[in-house]
PDB file of C-alpha atoms in Angstrom:
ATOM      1  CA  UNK A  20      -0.621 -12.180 -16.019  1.00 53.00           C
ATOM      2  CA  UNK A  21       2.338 -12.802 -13.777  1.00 76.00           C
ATOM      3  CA  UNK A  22       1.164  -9.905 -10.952  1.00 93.00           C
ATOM      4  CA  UNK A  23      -0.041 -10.196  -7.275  1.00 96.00           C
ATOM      5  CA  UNK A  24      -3.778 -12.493  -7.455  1.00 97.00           C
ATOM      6  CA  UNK A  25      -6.138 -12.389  -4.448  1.00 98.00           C
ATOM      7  CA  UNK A  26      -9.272 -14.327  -3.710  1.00 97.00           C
ATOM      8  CA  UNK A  27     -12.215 -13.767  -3.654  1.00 97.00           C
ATOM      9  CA  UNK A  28     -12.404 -10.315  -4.319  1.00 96.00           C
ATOM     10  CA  UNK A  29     -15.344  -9.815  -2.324  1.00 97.00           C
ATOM     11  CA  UNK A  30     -16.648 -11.550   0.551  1.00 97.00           C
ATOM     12  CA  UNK A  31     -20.346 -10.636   2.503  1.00 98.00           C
ATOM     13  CA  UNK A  32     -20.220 -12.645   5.820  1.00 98.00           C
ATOM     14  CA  UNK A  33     -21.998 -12.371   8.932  1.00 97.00           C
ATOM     15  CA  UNK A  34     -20.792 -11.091  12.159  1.00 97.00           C
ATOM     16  CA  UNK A  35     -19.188 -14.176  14.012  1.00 97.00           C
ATOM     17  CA  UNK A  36     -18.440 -16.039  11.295  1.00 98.00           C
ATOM     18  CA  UNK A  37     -14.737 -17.094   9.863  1.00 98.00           C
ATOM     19  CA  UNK A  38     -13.738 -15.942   6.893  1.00 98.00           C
ATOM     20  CA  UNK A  39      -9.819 -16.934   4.823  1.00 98.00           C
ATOM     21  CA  UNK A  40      -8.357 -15.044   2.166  1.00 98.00           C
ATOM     22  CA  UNK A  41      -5.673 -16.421  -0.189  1.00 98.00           C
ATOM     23  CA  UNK A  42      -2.904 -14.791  -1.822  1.00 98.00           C
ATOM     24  CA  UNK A  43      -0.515 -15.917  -4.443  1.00 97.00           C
ATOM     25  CA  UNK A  44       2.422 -13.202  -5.247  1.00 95.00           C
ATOM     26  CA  UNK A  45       4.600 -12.944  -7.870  1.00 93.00           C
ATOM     27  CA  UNK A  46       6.396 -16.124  -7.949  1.00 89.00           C
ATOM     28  CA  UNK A  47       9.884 -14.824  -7.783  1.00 84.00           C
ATOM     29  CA  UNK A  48       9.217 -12.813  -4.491  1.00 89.00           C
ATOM     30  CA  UNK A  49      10.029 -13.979  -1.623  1.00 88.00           C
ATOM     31  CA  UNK A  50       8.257 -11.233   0.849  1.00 90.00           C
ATOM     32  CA  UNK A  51       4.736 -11.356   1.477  1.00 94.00           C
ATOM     33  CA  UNK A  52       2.975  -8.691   3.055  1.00 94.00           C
ATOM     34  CA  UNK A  53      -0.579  -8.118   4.182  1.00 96.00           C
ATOM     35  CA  UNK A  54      -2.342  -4.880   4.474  1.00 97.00           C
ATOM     36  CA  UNK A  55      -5.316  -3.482   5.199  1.00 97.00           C
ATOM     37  CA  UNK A  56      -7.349  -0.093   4.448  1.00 97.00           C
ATOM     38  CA  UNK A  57     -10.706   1.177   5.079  1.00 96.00           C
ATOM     39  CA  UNK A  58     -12.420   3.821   3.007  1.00 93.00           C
ATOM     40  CA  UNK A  59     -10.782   7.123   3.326  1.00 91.00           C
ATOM     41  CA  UNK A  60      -7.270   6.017   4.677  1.00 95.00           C
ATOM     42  CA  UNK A  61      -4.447   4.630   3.506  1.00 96.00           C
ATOM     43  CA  UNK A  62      -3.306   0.734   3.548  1.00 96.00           C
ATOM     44  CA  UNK A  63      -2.015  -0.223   7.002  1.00 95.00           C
ATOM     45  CA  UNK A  64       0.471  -2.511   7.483  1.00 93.00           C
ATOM     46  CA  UNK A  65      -0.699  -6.159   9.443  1.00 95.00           C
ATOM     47  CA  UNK A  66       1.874  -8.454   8.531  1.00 94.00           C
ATOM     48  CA  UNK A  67       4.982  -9.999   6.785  1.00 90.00           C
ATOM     49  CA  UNK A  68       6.537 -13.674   5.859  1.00 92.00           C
ATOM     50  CA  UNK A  69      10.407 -13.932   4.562  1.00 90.00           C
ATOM     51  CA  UNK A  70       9.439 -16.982   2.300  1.00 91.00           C
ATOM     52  CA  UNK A  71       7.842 -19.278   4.970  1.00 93.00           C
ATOM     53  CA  UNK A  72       8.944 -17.474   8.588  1.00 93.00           C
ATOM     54  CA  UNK A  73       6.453 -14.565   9.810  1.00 92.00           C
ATOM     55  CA  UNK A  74       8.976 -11.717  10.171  1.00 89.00           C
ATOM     56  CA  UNK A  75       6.969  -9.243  11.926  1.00 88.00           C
ATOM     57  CA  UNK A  76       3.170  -8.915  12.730  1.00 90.00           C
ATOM     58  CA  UNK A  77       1.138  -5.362  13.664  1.00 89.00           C
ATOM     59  CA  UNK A  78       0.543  -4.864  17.324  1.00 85.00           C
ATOM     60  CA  UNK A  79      -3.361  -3.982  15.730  1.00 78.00           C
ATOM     61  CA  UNK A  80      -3.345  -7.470  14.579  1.00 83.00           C
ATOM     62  CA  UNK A  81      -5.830  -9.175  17.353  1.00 87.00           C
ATOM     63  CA  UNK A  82      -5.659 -12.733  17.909  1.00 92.00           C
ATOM     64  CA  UNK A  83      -8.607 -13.558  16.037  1.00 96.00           C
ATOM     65  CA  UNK A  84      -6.271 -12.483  12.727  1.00 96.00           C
ATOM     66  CA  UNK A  85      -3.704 -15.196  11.526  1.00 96.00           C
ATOM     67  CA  UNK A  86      -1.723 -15.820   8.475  1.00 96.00           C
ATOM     68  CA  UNK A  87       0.174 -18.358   7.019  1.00 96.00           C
ATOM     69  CA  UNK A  88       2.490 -18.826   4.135  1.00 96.00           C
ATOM     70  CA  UNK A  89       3.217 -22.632   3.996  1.00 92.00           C
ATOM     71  CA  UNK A  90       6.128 -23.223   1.964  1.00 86.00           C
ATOM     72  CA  UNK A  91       7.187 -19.964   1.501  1.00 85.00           C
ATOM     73  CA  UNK A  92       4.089 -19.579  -1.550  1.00 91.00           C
ATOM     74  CA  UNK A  93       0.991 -18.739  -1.092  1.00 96.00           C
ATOM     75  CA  UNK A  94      -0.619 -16.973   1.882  1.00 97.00           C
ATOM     76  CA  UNK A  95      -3.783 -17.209   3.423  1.00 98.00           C
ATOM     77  CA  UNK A  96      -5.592 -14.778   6.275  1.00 97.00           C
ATOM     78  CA  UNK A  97      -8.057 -16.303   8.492  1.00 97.00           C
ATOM     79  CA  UNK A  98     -10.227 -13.556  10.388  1.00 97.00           C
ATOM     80  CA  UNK A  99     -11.789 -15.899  13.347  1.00 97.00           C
ATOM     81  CA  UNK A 100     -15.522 -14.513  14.670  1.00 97.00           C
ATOM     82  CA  UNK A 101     -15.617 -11.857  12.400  1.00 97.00           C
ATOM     83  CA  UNK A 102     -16.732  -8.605  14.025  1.00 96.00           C
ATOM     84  CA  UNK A 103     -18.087  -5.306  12.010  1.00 96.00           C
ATOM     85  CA  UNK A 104     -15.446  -3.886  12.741  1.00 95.00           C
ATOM     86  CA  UNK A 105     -12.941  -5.681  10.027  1.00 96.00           C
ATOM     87  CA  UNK A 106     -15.163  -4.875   6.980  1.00 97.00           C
ATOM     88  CA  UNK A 107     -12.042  -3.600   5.089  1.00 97.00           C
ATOM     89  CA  UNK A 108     -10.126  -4.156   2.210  1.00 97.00           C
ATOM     90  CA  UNK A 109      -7.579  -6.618   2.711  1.00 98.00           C
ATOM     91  CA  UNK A 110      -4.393  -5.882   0.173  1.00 98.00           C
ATOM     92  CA  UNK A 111      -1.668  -8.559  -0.544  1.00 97.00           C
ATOM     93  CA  UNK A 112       1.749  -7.380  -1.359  1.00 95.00           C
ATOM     94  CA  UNK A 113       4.584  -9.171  -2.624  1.00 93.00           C
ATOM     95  CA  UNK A 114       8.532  -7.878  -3.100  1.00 88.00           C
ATOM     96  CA  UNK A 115      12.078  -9.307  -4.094  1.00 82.00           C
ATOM     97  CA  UNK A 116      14.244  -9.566  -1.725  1.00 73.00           C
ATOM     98  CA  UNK A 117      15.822  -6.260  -0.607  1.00 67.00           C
ATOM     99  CA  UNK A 118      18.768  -4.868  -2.417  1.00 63.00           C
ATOM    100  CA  UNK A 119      20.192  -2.099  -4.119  1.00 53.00           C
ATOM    101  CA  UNK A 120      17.054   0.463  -5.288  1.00 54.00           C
ATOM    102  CA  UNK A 121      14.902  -3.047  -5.204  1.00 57.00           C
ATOM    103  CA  UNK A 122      12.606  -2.422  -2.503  1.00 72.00           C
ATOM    104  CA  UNK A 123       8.900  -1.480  -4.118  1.00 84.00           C
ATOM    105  CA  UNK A 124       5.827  -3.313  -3.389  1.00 89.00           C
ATOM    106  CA  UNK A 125       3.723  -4.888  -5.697  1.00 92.00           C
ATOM    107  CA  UNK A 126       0.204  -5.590  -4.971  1.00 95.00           C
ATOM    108  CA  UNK A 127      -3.055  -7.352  -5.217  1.00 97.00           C
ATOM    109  CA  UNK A 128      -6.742  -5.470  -6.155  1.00 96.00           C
ATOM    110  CA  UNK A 129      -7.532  -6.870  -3.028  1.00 97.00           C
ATOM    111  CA  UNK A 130     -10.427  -8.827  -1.548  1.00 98.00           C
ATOM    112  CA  UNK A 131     -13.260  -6.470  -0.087  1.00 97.00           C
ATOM    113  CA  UNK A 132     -14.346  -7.765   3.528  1.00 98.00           C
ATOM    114  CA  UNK A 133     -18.684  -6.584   4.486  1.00 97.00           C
ATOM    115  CA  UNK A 134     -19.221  -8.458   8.152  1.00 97.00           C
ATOM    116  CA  UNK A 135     -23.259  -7.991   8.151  1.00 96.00           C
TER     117      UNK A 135
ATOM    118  CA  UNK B  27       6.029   7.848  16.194  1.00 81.00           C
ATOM    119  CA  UNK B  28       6.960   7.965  12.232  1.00 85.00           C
ATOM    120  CA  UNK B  29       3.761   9.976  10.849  1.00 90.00           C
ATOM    121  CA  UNK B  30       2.658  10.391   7.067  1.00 96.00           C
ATOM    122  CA  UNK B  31       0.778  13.114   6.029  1.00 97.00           C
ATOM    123  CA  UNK B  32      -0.789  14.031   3.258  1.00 98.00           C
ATOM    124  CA  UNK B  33      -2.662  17.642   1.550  1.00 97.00           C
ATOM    125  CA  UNK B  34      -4.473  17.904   0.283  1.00 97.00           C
ATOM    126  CA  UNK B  35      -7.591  15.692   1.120  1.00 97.00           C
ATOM    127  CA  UNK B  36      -8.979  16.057  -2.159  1.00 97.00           C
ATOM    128  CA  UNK B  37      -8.101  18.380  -5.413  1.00 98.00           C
ATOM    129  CA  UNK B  38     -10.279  19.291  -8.163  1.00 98.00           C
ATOM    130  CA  UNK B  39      -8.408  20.110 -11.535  1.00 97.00           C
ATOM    131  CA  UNK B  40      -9.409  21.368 -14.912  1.00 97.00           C
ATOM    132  CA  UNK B  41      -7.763  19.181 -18.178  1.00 97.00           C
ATOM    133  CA  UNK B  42      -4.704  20.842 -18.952  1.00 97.00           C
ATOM    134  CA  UNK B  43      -4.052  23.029 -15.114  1.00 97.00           C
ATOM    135  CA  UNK B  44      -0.976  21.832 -13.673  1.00 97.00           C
ATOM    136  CA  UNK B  45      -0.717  21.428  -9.855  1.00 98.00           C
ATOM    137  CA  UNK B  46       1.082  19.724  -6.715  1.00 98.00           C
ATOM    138  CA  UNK B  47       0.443  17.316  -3.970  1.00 98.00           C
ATOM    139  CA  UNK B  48       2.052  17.238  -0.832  1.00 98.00           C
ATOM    140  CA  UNK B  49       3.346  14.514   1.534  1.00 98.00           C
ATOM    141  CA  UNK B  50       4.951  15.458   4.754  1.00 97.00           C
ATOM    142  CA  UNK B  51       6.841  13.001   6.817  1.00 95.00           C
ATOM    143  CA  UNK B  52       8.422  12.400  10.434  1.00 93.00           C
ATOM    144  CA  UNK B  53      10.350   9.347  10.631  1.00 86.00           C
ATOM    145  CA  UNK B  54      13.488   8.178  12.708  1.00 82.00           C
ATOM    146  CA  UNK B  55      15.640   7.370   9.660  1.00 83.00           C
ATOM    147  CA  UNK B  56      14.181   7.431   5.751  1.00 87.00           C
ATOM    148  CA  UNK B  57      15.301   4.643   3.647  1.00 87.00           C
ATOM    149  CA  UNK B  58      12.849   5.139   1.068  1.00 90.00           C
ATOM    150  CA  UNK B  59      10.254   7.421   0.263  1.00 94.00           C
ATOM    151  CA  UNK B  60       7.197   5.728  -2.152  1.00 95.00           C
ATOM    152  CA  UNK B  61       4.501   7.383  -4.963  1.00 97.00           C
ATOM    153  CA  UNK B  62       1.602   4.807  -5.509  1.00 97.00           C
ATOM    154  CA  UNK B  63      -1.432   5.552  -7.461  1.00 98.00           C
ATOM    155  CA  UNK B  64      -5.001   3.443  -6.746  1.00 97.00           C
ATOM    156  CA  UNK B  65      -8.333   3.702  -8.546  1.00 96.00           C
ATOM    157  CA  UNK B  66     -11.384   2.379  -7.066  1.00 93.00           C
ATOM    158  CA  UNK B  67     -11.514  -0.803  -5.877  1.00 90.00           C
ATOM    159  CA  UNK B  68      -8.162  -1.705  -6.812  1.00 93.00           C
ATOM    160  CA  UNK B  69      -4.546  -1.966  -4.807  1.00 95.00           C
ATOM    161  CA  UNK B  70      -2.040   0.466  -5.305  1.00 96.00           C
ATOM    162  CA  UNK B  71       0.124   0.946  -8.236  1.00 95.00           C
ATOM    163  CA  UNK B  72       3.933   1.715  -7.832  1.00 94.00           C
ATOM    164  CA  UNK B  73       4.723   5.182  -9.384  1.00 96.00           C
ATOM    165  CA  UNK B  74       7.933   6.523  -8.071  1.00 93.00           C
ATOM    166  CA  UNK B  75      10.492   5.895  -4.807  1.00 93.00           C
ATOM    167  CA  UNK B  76      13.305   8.686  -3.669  1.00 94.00           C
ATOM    168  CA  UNK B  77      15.774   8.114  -1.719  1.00 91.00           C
ATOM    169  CA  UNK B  78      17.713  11.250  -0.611  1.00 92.00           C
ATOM    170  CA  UNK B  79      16.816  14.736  -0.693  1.00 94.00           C
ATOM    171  CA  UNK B  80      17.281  16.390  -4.013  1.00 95.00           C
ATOM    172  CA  UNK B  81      16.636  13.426  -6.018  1.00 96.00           C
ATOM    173  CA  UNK B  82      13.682  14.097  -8.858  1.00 97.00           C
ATOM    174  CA  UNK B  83      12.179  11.591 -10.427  1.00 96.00           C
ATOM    175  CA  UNK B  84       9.501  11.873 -14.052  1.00 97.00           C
ATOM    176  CA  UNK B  85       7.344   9.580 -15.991  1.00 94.00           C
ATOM    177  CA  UNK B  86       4.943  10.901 -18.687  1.00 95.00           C
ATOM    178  CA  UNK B  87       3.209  13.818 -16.576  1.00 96.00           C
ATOM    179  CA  UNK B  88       3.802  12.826 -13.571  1.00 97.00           C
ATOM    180  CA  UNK B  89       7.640  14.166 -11.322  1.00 98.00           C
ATOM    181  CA  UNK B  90       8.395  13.582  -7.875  1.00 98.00           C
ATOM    182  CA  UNK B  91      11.095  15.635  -6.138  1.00 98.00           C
ATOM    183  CA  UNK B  92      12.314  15.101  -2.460  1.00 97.00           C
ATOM    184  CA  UNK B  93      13.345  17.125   0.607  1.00 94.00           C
ATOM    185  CA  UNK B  94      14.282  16.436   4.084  1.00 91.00           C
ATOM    186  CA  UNK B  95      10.684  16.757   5.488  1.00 93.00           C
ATOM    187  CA  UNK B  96       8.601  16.250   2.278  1.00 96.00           C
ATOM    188  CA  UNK B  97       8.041  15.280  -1.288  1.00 98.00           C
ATOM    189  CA  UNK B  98       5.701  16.702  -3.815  1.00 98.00           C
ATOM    190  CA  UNK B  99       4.229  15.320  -6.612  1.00 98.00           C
ATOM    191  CA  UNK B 100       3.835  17.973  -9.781  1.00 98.00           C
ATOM    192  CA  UNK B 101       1.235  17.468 -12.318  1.00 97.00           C
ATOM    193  CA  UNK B 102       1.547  18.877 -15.537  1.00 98.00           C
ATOM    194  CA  UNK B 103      -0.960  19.458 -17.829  1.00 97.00           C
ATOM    195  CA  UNK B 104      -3.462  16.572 -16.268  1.00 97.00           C
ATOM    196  CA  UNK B 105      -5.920  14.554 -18.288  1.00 97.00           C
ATOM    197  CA  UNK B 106      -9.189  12.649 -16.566  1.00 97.00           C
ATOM    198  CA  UNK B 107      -6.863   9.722 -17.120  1.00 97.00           C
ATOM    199  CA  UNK B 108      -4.962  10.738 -14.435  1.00 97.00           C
ATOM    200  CA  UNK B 109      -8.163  10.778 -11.876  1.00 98.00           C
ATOM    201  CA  UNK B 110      -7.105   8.265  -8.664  1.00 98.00           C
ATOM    202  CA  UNK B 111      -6.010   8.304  -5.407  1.00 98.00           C
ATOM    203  CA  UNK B 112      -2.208   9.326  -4.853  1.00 98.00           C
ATOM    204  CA  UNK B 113      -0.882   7.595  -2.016  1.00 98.00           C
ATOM    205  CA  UNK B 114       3.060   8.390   0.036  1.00 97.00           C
ATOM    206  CA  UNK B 115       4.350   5.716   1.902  1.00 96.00           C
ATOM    207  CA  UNK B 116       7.732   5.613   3.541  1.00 93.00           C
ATOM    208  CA  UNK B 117       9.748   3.046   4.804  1.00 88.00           C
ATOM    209  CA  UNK B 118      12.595   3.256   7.533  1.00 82.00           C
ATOM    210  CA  UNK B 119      15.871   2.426   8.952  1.00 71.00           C
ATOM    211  CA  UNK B 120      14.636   0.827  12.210  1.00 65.00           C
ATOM    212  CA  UNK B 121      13.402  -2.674  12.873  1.00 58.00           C
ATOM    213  CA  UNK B 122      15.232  -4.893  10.437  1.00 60.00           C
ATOM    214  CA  UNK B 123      15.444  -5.238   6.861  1.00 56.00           C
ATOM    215  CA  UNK B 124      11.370  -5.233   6.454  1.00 64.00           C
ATOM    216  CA  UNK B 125      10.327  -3.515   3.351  1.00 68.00           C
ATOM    217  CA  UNK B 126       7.010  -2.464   5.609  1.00 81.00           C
ATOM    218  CA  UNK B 127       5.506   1.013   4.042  1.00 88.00           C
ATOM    219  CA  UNK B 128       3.916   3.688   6.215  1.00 92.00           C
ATOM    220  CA  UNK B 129       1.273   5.156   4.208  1.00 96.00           C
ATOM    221  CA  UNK B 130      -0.495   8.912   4.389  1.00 97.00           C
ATOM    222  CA  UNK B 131      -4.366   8.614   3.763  1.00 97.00           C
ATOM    223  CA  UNK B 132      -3.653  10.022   0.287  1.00 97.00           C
ATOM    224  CA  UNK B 133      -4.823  12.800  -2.217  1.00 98.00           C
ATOM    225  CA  UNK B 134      -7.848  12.140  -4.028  1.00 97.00           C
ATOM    226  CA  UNK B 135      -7.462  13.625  -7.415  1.00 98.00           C
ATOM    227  CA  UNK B 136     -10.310  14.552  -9.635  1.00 98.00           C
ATOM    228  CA  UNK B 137      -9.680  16.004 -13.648  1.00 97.00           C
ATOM    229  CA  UNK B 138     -12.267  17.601 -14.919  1.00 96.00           C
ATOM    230  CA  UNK B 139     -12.537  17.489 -19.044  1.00 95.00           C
TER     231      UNK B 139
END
């Protein structure tokens, strides 16, 4: 299978802990994106990397969110002293670079975030 | 503020009764409008994208047309196959050559055999 992997796919942590997420797109994509969506809404953009360079982050991303794509591969989210507030799904997307009619998204089943 | 919304919240079909889903949009500049489907616990599949009003786009039972302010996406003849969520996204001229998506909070579909 050659499509978007994310792990773990779910992760139970308690409130205050840190918690990292890994992502490994497509391998001939060179835009990473990171998304998020609770239950009932639709995913919400947090972040992108242009192979290795962060592009553009969310202003909803708080500090205690970073990400990281070293050597323009695979990603990783670190959510520092988790609050209940982030249990989520957290969605990895990866794309070609833009062109003609070559824009879609392909993504990741996600890993499912419960802070306790 | 580009906005994405979606009606309805949820729709209940019989097998076989054809219907539509609506996604209204208000953005600065459309460069692209997006059809994903998800199913529980899962990301979102890539269905369809428009690009300019008038365009129409099909696969199997599913065809997505475009306007200025909205797209719809016709059902015909659903099966219980075709239970998920259906999520519009749009992405924009503004702010660089990102290929960020603005999603609605989607349509959650339900086919009744």
């Amino acid at each position: 299978d050659t499509g978007v992997s994310q792990d773990p796919r779910h992760k139970i942590t308690k409130r205050g802990q840190n918690v990292t997420f890994r992502c490994d797109p497509i391998s001939e994509h060179n835009r990473l994106y990171w998304y998020r969506q609770t239950l009932g809404q639709g995913p919400e953009f947090l972040t992108y990397f242009q192979n290795e360079a962060q592009l553009e982050k969310s202003r909803l991303l708080s500090d205690r969110f970073s990400a990281e794509r070293p050597k323009g591969s695979f990603s990783t989210l670190e959510i520092q002293r988790t609050e209940q507030g982030d249990s989520a799904m957290y969605l990895c997307a990866s794309s070609p670079t833009p062109g003609q009619h070559n824009e879609k998204l392909f993504f990741g089943s996600g890993t499912q975030l419960s802070v306790l | 503020e580009d906005q994405v919304t979606q009606s309805p919240e949820a729709l209940r079909l019989q097998e076989g009764e054809s219907s539509s889903l609506n996604c209204s949009y208000t953005v600065s500049g459309l460069r692209g409008l997006f059809w994903y489907r998800q199913d529980p616990g899962k990301g979102p599949e890539f269905l369809f994208t428009l690009y300019s009003a008038g365009e129409e786009k099909e696969k199997e039972r599913l065809k997505a047309t475009l306007t200025k302010k909205e797209s719809f996406l016709h059902i015909t003849a659903p099966k219980p196959e075709d239970s998920a969520t259906y999520l519009c996204a749009v992405q924009t001229n503004y702010g660089g050559a990102t290929n960020k998506l603005i999603f609605g909070t989607g349509t959650l579909l339900a086919v009744q055999p």
